[in-house]
PDB file of C-alpha atoms in Angstrom:
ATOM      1  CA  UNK A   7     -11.105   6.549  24.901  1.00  0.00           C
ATOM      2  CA  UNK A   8      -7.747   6.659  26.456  1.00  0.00           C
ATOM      3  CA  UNK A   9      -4.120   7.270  23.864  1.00  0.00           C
ATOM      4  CA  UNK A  10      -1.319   6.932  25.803  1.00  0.00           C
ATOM      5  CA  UNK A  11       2.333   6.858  24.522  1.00  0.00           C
ATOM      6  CA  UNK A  12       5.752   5.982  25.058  1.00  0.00           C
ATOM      7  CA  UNK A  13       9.254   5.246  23.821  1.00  0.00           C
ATOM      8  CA  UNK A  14      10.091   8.659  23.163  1.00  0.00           C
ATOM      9  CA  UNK A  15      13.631  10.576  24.657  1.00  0.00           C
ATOM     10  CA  UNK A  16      17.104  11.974  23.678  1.00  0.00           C
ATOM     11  CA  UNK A  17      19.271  10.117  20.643  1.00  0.00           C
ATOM     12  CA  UNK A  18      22.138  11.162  18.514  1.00  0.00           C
ATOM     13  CA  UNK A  19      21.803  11.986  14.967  1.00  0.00           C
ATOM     14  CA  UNK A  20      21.681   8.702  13.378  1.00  0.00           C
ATOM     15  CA  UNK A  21      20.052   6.793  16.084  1.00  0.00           C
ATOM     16  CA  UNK A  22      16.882   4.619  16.396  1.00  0.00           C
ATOM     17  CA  UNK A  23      13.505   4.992  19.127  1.00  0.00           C
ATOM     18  CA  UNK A  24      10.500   2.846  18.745  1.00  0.00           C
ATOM     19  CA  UNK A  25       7.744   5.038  20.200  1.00  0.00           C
ATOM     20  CA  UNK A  26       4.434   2.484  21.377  1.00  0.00           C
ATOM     21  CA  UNK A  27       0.565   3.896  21.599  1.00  0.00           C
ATOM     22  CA  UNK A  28      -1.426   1.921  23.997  1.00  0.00           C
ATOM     23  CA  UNK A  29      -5.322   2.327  23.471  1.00  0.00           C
ATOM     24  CA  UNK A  30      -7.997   1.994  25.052  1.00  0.00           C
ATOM     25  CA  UNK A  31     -11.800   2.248  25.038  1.00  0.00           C
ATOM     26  CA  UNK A  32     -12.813   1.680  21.375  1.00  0.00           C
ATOM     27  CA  UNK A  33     -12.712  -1.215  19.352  1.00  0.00           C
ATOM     28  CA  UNK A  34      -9.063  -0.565  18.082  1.00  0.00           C
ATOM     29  CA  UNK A  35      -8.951  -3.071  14.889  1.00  0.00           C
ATOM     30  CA  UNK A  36     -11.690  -0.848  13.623  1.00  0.00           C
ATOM     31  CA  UNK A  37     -10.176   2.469  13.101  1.00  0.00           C
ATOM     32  CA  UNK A  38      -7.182   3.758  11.295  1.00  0.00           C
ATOM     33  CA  UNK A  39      -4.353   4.826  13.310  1.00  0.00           C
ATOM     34  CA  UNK A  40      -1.812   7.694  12.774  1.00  0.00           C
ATOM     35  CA  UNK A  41       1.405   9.639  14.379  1.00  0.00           C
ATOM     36  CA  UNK A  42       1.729  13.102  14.046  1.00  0.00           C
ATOM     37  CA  UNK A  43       3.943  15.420  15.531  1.00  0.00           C
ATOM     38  CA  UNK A  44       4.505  18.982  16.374  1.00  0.00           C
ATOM     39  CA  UNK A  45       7.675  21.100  16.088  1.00  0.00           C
ATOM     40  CA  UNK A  46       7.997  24.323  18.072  1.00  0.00           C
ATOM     41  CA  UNK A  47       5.992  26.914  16.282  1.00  0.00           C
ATOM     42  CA  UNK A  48       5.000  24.060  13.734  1.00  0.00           C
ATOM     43  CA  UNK A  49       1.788  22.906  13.190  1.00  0.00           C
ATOM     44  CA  UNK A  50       1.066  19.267  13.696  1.00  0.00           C
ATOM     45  CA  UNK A  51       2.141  17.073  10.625  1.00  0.00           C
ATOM     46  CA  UNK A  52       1.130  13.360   9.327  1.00  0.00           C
ATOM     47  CA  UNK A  53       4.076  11.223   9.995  1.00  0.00           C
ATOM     48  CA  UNK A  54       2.426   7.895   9.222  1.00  0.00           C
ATOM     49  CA  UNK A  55      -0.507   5.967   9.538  1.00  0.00           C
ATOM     50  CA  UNK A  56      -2.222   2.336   9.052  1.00  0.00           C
ATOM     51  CA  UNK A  57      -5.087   0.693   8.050  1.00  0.00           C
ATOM     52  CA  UNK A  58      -7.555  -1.760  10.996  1.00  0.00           C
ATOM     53  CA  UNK A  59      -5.501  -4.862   9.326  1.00  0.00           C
ATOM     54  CA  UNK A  60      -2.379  -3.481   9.315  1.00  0.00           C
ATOM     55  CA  UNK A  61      -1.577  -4.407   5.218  1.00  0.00           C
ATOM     56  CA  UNK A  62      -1.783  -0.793   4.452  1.00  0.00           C
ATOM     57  CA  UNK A  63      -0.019   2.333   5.065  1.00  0.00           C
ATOM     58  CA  UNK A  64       0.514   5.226   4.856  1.00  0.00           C
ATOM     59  CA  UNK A  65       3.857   7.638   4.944  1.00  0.00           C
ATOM     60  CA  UNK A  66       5.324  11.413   5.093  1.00  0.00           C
ATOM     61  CA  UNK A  67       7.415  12.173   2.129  1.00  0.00           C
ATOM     62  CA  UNK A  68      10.373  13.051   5.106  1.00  0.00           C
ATOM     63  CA  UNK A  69      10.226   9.831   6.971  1.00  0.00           C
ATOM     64  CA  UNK A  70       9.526   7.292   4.188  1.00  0.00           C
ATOM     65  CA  UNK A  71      12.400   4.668   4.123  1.00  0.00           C
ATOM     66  CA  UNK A  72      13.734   5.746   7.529  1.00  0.00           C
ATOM     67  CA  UNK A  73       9.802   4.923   9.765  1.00  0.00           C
ATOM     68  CA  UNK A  74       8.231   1.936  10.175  1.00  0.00           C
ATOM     69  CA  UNK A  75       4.757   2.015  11.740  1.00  0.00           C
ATOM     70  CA  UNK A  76       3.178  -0.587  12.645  1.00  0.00           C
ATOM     71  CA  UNK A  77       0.007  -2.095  15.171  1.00  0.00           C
ATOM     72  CA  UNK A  78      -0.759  -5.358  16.843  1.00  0.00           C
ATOM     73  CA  UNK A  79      -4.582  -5.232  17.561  1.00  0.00           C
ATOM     74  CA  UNK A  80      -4.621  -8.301  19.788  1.00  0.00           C
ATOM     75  CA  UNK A  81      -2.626  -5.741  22.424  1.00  0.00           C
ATOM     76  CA  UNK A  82      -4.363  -2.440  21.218  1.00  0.00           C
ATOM     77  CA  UNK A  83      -0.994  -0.942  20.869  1.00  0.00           C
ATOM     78  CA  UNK A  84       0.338   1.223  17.129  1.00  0.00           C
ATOM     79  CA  UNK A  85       4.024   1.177  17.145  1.00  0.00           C
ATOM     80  CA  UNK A  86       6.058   3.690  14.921  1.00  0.00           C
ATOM     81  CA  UNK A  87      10.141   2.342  14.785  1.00  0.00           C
ATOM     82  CA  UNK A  88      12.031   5.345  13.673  1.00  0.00           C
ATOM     83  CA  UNK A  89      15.873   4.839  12.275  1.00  0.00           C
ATOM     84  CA  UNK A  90      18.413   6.600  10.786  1.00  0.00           C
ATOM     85  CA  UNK A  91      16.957   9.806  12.806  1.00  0.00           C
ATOM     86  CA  UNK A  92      17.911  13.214  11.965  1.00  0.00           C
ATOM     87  CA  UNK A  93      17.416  16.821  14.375  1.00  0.00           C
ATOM     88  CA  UNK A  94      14.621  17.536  12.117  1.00  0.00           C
ATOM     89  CA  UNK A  95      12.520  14.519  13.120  1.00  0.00           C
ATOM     90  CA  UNK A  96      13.107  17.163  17.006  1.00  0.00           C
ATOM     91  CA  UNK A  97       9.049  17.140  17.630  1.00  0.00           C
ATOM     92  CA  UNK A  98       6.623  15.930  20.334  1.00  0.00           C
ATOM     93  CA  UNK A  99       4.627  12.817  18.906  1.00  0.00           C
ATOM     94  CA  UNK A 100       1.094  12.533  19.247  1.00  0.00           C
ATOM     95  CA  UNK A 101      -1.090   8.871  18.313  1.00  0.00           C
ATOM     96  CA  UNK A 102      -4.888   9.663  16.916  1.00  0.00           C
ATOM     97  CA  UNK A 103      -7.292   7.960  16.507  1.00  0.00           C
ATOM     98  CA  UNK A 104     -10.091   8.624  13.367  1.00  0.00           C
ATOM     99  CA  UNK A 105     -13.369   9.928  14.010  1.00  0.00           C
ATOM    100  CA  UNK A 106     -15.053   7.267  12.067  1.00  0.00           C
ATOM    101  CA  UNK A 107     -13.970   3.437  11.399  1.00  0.00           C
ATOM    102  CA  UNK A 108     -12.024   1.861   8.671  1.00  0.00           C
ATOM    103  CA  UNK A 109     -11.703   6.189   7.049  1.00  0.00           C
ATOM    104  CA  UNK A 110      -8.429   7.815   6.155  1.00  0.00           C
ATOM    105  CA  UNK A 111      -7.498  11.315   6.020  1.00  0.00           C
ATOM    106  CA  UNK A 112      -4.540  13.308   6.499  1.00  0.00           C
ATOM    107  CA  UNK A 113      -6.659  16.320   7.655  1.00  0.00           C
ATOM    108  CA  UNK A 114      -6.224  16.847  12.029  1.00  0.00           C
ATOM    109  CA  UNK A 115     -10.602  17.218  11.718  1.00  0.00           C
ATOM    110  CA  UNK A 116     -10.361  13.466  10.667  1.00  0.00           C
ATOM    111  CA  UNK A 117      -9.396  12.858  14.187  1.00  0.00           C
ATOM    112  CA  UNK A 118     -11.133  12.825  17.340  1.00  0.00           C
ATOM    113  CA  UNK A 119      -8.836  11.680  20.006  1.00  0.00           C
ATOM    114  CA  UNK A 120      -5.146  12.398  20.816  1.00  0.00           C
ATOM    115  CA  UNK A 121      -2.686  11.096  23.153  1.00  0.00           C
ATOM    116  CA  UNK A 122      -0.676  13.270  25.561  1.00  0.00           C
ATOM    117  CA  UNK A 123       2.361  13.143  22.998  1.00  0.00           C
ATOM    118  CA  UNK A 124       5.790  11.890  24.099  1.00  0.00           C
ATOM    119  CA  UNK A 125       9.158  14.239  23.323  1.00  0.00           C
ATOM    120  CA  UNK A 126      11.254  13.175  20.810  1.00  0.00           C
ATOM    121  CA  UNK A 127      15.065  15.013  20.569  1.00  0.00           C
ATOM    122  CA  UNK A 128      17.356  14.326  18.211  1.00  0.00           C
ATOM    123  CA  UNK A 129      20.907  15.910  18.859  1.00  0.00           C
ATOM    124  CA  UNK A 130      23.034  16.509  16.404  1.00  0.00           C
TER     125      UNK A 130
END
């Protein structure tokens, strides 16, 4: 199993990044797929996450209306589109995959694979 992301970087307060997580290795449209992320001295927090068919999801209280995830299982790839970004959104961004198909949970023991995480600053 291989999570590998992207997209991340440096915007202004205000700005938009569309971070991508290419998989790899499983049979993606099985499993639900979530972002997280990780603030210095933070523990790692749900940002979002989606169902195998993409019709459902799933949202932090501080992102809803602003994030946009997304996934297109014919390329593997979850997408997360994040507008209207603010410095407290400042976190690295990690893609996981769930330890068993078609399950949701919010808990990090849900999930048995992480990408590497991609850095996400948001100046102010």
């Amino acid at each position: 199993v291989q999570l590998v992301e992207s997209g991340g970087g440096l915007v202004q307060s205000g700005g938009s990044l569309r971070l991508s997580c290419a998989a790899s290795g499983f049979t993606f449209n099985f499993y639900v797929m979530s972002w997280y992320r990780q603030a210095p001295g933070m523990e790692r927090e749900l940002v979002a996450a989606i169902y195998p068919a993409g019709y459902i999801t799933e949202y932090a209280d501080s992102v809803k209306g602003r994030f946009t995830i997304s996934r297109d299982n014919a390329k593997n790839t979850v997408y997360l589109q994040m507008n209207s970004l603010e410095p407290e959104d400042t976190a690295v961004y990690y893609c996981g995959k769930t330890r068993q198909p078609n399950s949701y949970s919010a808990g990090i023991d849900a999930y048995d694979y992480w990408g590497q995480g991609t850095q996400v600053t948001v100046s102010s």
